Tab-separated table of C-alpha atoms in Angstrom:
chain	number	residue	atom	x	y	z
A	232	ALA	CA	27.455	64.182	-13.614
A	233	ALA	CA	27.283	61.773	-10.671
A	234	MET	CA	26.022	58.972	-12.507
A	235	MET	CA	29.144	59.594	-14.815
A	236	VAL	CA	31.460	59.776	-11.601
A	237	LEU	CA	30.073	56.440	-9.904
A	238	MET	CA	29.931	55.264	-13.609
A	239	VAL	CA	34.077	55.845	-14.368
A	240	GLY	CA	33.922	54.324	-10.716
A	241	ILE	CA	32.872	51.277	-10.915
A	242	LEU	CA	34.349	50.456	-14.078
A	243	ALA	CA	37.463	51.034	-12.351
A	244	LEU	CA	36.737	48.846	-9.854
A	245	PHE	CA	35.839	46.630	-12.239
A	246	ALA	CA	39.302	46.402	-14.620
A	247	MET	CA	41.146	46.111	-10.944
A	248	PHE	CA	39.182	43.087	-10.194
A	249	GLU	CA	40.343	41.847	-13.978
A	250	SER	CA	43.898	42.768	-13.819
A	251	GLY	CA	43.795	41.110	-10.139
A	252	ILE	CA	42.247	37.804	-12.186
A	253	ARG	CA	44.859	38.068	-14.667
A	254	THR	CA	47.865	37.974	-12.897
A	255	ILE	CA	46.790	35.369	-10.327
A	256	LYS	CA	46.400	32.915	-13.674
A	257	ARG	CA	49.368	34.236	-15.339
A	258	ALA	CA	51.250	33.210	-11.372
A	259	SER	CA	49.462	30.117	-11.672
A	260	THR	CA	50.937	29.106	-15.275
A	261	VAL	CA	54.481	30.246	-14.305
A	262	THR	CA	54.763	27.968	-10.884
A	263	THR	CA	53.306	24.975	-12.961
A	264	ALA	CA	55.623	25.492	-15.588
A	265	GLY	CA	58.352	25.349	-12.893
A	266	ALA	CA	57.409	22.328	-11.436
A	267	LEU	CA	57.438	19.904	-14.435
A	268	ALA	CA	60.960	21.514	-14.975
A	269	ASP	CA	61.733	20.842	-11.669
A	270	ARG	CA	60.789	17.557	-12.759
A	271	GLU	CA	62.973	17.134	-16.054
A	272	MET	CA	65.364	18.102	-13.505
A	273	GLU	CA	65.276	15.433	-11.181
A	274	ASN	CA	65.097	12.749	-14.101
A	275	PHE	CA	68.492	13.944	-15.063
A	276	ARG	CA	70.102	13.310	-11.760
A	277	ALA	CA	68.716	10.198	-11.240
A	278	ILE	CA	70.533	9.002	-13.882
A	279	GLN	CA	74.377	8.014	-14.543
A	280	TYR	CA	76.497	10.791	-16.271
A	281	SER	CA	77.093	8.279	-19.078
A	282	SER	CA	73.293	8.654	-19.799
A	283	ILE	CA	72.822	11.905	-19.575
A	284	GLY	CA	72.352	13.039	-23.194
A	285	LEU	CA	69.473	12.938	-26.036
A	286	PRO	CA	68.929	10.988	-29.392
A	287	GLU	CA	71.227	12.773	-32.259
A	288	THR	CA	68.442	11.641	-34.789
A	289	LEU	CA	65.257	13.546	-32.881
A	290	VAL	CA	67.010	16.735	-31.721
A	291	GLY	CA	68.232	16.852	-35.732
A	292	ALA	CA	64.947	16.479	-36.738
A	293	ALA	CA	63.209	18.908	-33.760
A	294	ALA	CA	61.063	21.549	-35.685
A	295	PRO	CA	61.506	25.028	-34.276
A	296	PRO	CA	61.407	27.052	-31.716
A	297	TYR	CA	64.132	24.282	-30.514
A	298	SER	CA	66.495	24.353	-33.191
A	299	LEU	CA	65.600	28.365	-32.484
A	300	ASP	CA	65.647	28.646	-28.621
A	301	PRO	CA	69.459	30.234	-27.182
A	302	ALA	CA	70.499	26.901	-25.509
A	303	TYR	CA	70.555	24.830	-29.091
A	304	GLN	CA	74.014	23.961	-30.194
A	305	ALA	CA	75.777	22.911	-32.870
A	306	ALA	CA	76.553	18.878	-33.243
A	307	PRO	CA	79.758	18.840	-32.105
A	308	ASN	CA	78.518	20.795	-28.737
A	309	ARG	CA	76.149	17.973	-28.416
A	310	PHE	CA	76.079	14.866	-26.070
A	311	PRO	CA	74.656	12.293	-28.779
A	312	LEU	CA	73.287	9.110	-27.254
A	313	ASN	CA	71.442	6.309	-28.649
A	314	ALA	CA	68.041	4.972	-28.131
A	315	CYS	CA	68.310	2.625	-25.284
A	316	GLY	CA	69.176	-1.007	-26.121
A	317	THR	CA	72.819	-0.380	-26.373
A	318	ALA	CA	74.591	1.091	-23.383
A	319	PRO	CA	74.749	3.823	-22.765
A	320	CYS	CA	71.462	4.931	-24.260
A	321	THR	CA	69.133	7.565	-23.375
A	322	THR	CA	64.845	7.056	-22.602
A	323	LYS	CA	64.644	11.239	-22.826
A	324	ALA	CA	62.714	12.287	-25.988
A	325	PRO	CA	64.651	16.708	-26.926
A	326	VAL	CA	60.776	17.693	-26.883
A	327	GLN	CA	58.028	16.043	-25.022
A	328	THR	CA	54.111	17.387	-24.563
A	329	LEU	CA	53.187	17.199	-20.681
A	330	THR	CA	50.264	17.396	-18.722
A	331	GLY	CA	50.866	19.404	-16.152
A	332	ALA	CA	48.738	19.521	-12.877
A	333	ASP	CA	46.385	22.570	-14.286
A	334	GLY	CA	45.568	19.694	-16.708
A	335	LYS	CA	46.957	22.105	-19.819
A	336	SER	CA	49.560	21.215	-21.986
A	337	TYR	CA	53.234	22.129	-22.107
A	338	ARG	CA	55.559	21.231	-24.288
A	339	VAL	CA	59.189	20.414	-22.570
A	340	ASP	CA	62.477	21.084	-25.089
A	341	THR	CA	65.266	19.370	-23.459
A	342	TYR	CA	68.513	20.178	-24.196
A	343	VAL	CA	72.085	18.554	-23.392
A	344	THR	CA	74.969	20.257	-24.434
A	345	ARG	CA	78.812	20.528	-23.895
A	346	GLN	CA	79.811	23.561	-21.574
A	347	THR	CA	83.868	24.188	-20.880
A	348	VAL	CA	85.179	25.630	-17.658
A	349	ALA	CA	88.435	27.527	-17.607
A	350	ALA	CA	91.211	25.403	-16.480
A	351	GLY	CA	88.413	22.706	-15.985
A	352	ARG	CA	87.033	19.218	-17.867
A	353	ALA	CA	83.907	19.880	-20.310
A	354	VAL	CA	80.612	19.292	-18.187
A	355	LYS	CA	77.468	18.127	-19.354
A	356	LEU	CA	74.212	21.191	-19.353
A	357	VAL	CA	71.359	20.278	-19.365
A	358	THR	CA	69.045	23.411	-20.307
A	359	ILE	CA	64.958	22.222	-20.123
A	360	VAL	CA	62.738	24.880	-21.578
A	361	VAL	CA	58.740	25.082	-21.026
A	362	ARG	CA	56.726	26.565	-23.029
A	363	ASP	CA	52.906	26.986	-23.509
A	364	GLY	CA	50.986	23.751	-25.151
A	365	ALA	CA	49.476	26.141	-27.937
A	366	ASP	CA	51.975	28.696	-28.613
A	367	PRO	CA	55.243	26.913	-28.477
A	368	ASN	CA	56.794	30.689	-28.972
A	369	LYS	CA	55.465	31.047	-25.712
A	370	VAL	CA	57.722	30.481	-22.312
A	371	TRP	CA	57.113	30.268	-19.112
A	372	ALA	CA	59.793	28.716	-17.697
A	373	ARG	CA	63.632	27.590	-18.326
A	374	THR	CA	66.142	25.902	-15.959
A	375	ALA	CA	69.774	24.768	-16.212
A	376	SER	CA	72.097	22.050	-14.986
A	377	SER	CA	75.358	21.345	-15.126
A	378	PHE	CA	76.272	17.621	-14.292
A	379	ASP	CA	80.145	17.106	-13.836
A	380	ALA	CA	81.800	12.930	-14.398
A	381	SER	CA	82.129	13.236	-10.981
A	382	THR	CA	78.542	12.643	-9.999
A	383	GLY	CA	78.161	8.848	-11.676
A	384	GLU	CA	79.868	6.364	-14.245
Protein backbone atom coordinates (compact mmCIF):
# COMPACT_ATOMS: atom_id res chain seq x y z
CA ALA A 1 0.00 0.00 0.00
CA ALA A 2 2.87 2.36 0.82
CA MET A 3 4.42 1.74 -2.59
CA MET A 4 1.10 2.57 -4.26
CA VAL A 5 0.84 5.88 -2.37
CA LEU A 6 4.44 6.70 -3.28
CA MET A 7 3.81 5.87 -6.95
CA VAL A 8 0.68 8.05 -7.08
CA GLY A 9 2.62 10.91 -5.47
CA ILE A 10 5.46 10.64 -7.98
CA LEU A 11 3.03 10.54 -10.92
CA ALA A 12 1.21 13.61 -9.57
CA LEU A 13 4.52 15.46 -9.26
CA PHE A 14 5.47 14.51 -12.83
CA ALA A 15 2.07 15.69 -14.12
CA MET A 16 2.50 19.02 -12.34
CA PHE A 17 5.90 19.62 -13.95
CA GLU A 18 4.61 18.58 -17.38
CA SER A 19 1.70 21.00 -17.06
CA GLY A 20 4.07 23.81 -16.08
CA ILE A 21 6.34 23.14 -19.06
CA ARG A 22 3.39 23.24 -21.47
CA THR A 23 2.13 26.49 -19.95
CA ILE A 24 5.54 28.14 -20.27
CA LYS A 25 5.88 26.97 -23.89
CA ARG A 26 2.43 28.35 -24.79
CA ALA A 27 3.20 31.67 -23.07
CA SER A 28 6.43 31.93 -25.05
CA THR A 29 4.60 31.32 -28.33
CA VAL A 30 1.87 33.87 -27.51
CA THR A 31 4.49 36.47 -26.56
CA THR A 32 6.44 35.92 -29.78
CA ALA A 33 3.26 36.14 -31.86
CA GLY A 34 2.26 39.34 -30.07
CA ALA A 35 5.66 40.87 -30.84
CA LEU A 36 5.25 39.98 -34.53
CA ALA A 37 1.78 41.56 -34.59
CA ASP A 38 3.10 44.73 -32.93
CA ARG A 39 5.98 44.95 -35.40
CA GLU A 40 3.63 44.64 -38.37
CA MET A 41 1.28 47.28 -36.93
CA GLU A 42 4.22 49.65 -36.42
CA ASN A 43 5.02 49.21 -40.12
CA PHE A 44 1.54 50.59 -40.92
CA ARG A 45 1.99 53.46 -38.47
CA ALA A 46 5.19 54.44 -40.29
CA ILE A 47 3.55 54.99 -43.70
CA GLN A 48 1.25 57.69 -45.02
CA TYR A 49 -2.51 57.27 -44.68
CA SER A 50 -2.95 57.11 -48.47
CA SER A 51 -0.61 54.08 -48.61
CA ILE A 52 -2.54 52.05 -46.03
CA GLY A 53 -4.23 49.29 -48.01
CA LEU A 54 -3.63 45.94 -49.66
CA PRO A 55 -3.46 44.83 -53.31
CA GLU A 56 -6.99 43.66 -54.17
CA THR A 57 -5.70 40.87 -56.40
CA LEU A 58 -3.80 39.32 -53.48
CA VAL A 59 -6.70 39.76 -51.03
CA GLY A 60 -9.15 38.12 -53.43
CA ALA A 61 -6.77 35.22 -54.05
CA ALA A 62 -5.97 34.55 -50.37
CA ALA A 63 -7.07 31.06 -49.35
CA PRO A 64 -8.77 30.10 -46.09
CA PRO A 65 -8.42 30.67 -43.22
CA TYR A 66 -7.79 34.25 -44.46
CA SER A 67 -11.19 34.62 -46.09
CA LEU A 68 -12.97 32.92 -43.16
CA ASP A 69 -11.64 35.26 -40.45
CA PRO A 70 -14.12 37.69 -38.82
CA ALA A 71 -11.90 40.60 -39.92
CA TYR A 72 -12.38 39.69 -43.61
CA GLN A 73 -14.81 42.01 -45.38
CA ALA A 74 -16.47 42.00 -48.78
CA ALA A 75 -14.80 44.06 -51.52
CA PRO A 76 -16.80 47.30 -51.01
CA ASN A 77 -15.54 47.50 -47.42
CA ARG A 78 -11.84 47.07 -48.23
CA PHE A 79 -9.22 49.66 -49.19
CA PRO A 80 -7.64 48.34 -52.41
CA LEU A 81 -4.33 49.76 -53.57
CA ASN A 82 -2.00 49.01 -56.45
CA ALA A 83 1.20 47.14 -55.87
CA CYS A 84 3.96 49.77 -55.92
CA GLY A 85 4.60 51.41 -59.22
CA THR A 86 1.71 53.92 -59.32
CA ALA A 87 1.05 56.14 -56.29
CA PRO A 88 -0.65 55.60 -53.94
CA CYS A 89 0.69 52.10 -53.66
CA THR A 90 1.60 49.45 -51.14
CA THR A 91 4.28 46.84 -50.62
CA LYS A 92 2.16 45.06 -48.01
CA ALA A 93 0.84 41.55 -48.58
CA PRO A 94 -2.32 40.15 -46.98
CA VAL A 95 -0.62 36.82 -46.13
CA GLN A 96 3.01 36.49 -45.06
CA THR A 97 5.15 33.87 -43.38
CA LEU A 98 7.52 35.39 -40.82
CA THR A 99 10.04 33.86 -38.45
CA GLY A 100 9.69 34.79 -34.80
CA ALA A 101 12.43 35.33 -32.23
CA ASP A 102 11.92 31.71 -31.17
CA GLY A 103 12.93 30.49 -34.64
CA LYS A 104 9.43 29.22 -35.51
CA SER A 105 7.43 30.18 -38.59
CA TYR A 106 4.23 32.15 -38.13
CA ARG A 107 1.58 33.02 -40.69
CA VAL A 108 0.68 36.72 -40.46
CA ASP A 109 -2.63 37.76 -42.02
CA THR A 110 -3.35 41.45 -42.55
CA TYR A 111 -6.78 43.00 -43.16
CA VAL A 112 -7.48 46.64 -44.07
CA THR A 113 -11.17 47.52 -43.97
CA ARG A 114 -13.45 50.54 -43.83
CA GLN A 115 -14.97 51.33 -40.45
CA THR A 116 -17.69 53.94 -40.25
CA VAL A 117 -18.04 55.82 -37.00
CA ALA A 118 -21.39 57.35 -35.99
CA ALA A 119 -21.40 61.06 -36.88
CA GLY A 120 -17.89 60.84 -38.30
CA ARG A 121 -15.90 60.01 -41.37
CA ALA A 122 -14.82 56.51 -42.28
CA VAL A 123 -11.48 55.32 -40.94
CA LYS A 124 -9.21 52.51 -42.04
CA LEU A 125 -9.16 49.58 -39.63
CA VAL A 126 -6.00 47.48 -39.84
CA THR A 127 -6.24 44.04 -38.23
CA ILE A 128 -3.21 41.77 -37.86
CA VAL A 129 -3.79 38.08 -37.09
CA VAL A 130 -0.80 35.88 -36.24
CA ARG A 131 -1.40 32.19 -36.82
CA ASP A 132 0.60 29.04 -36.19
CA GLY A 133 2.90 28.31 -39.14
CA ALA A 134 2.08 24.59 -39.11
CA ASP A 135 -1.65 24.92 -38.30
CA PRO A 136 -3.06 28.19 -39.70
CA ASN A 137 -6.40 27.57 -37.98
CA LYS A 138 -4.70 28.19 -34.62
CA VAL A 139 -4.60 31.93 -33.80
CA TRP A 140 -1.84 33.05 -31.42
CA ALA A 141 -2.34 36.85 -31.51
CA ARG A 142 -4.74 39.43 -32.91
CA THR A 143 -4.43 43.20 -32.85
CA ALA A 144 -6.33 46.01 -34.55
CA SER A 145 -5.85 49.75 -34.92
CA SER A 146 -7.82 52.44 -36.71
CA PHE A 147 -6.22 55.11 -38.89
CA ASP A 148 -7.80 58.46 -39.71
CA ALA A 149 -6.93 60.76 -42.62
CA SER A 150 -5.67 63.28 -40.05
CA THR A 151 -2.63 61.02 -39.51
CA GLY A 152 -1.14 62.29 -42.74
CA GLU A 153 -1.42 62.20 -46.49
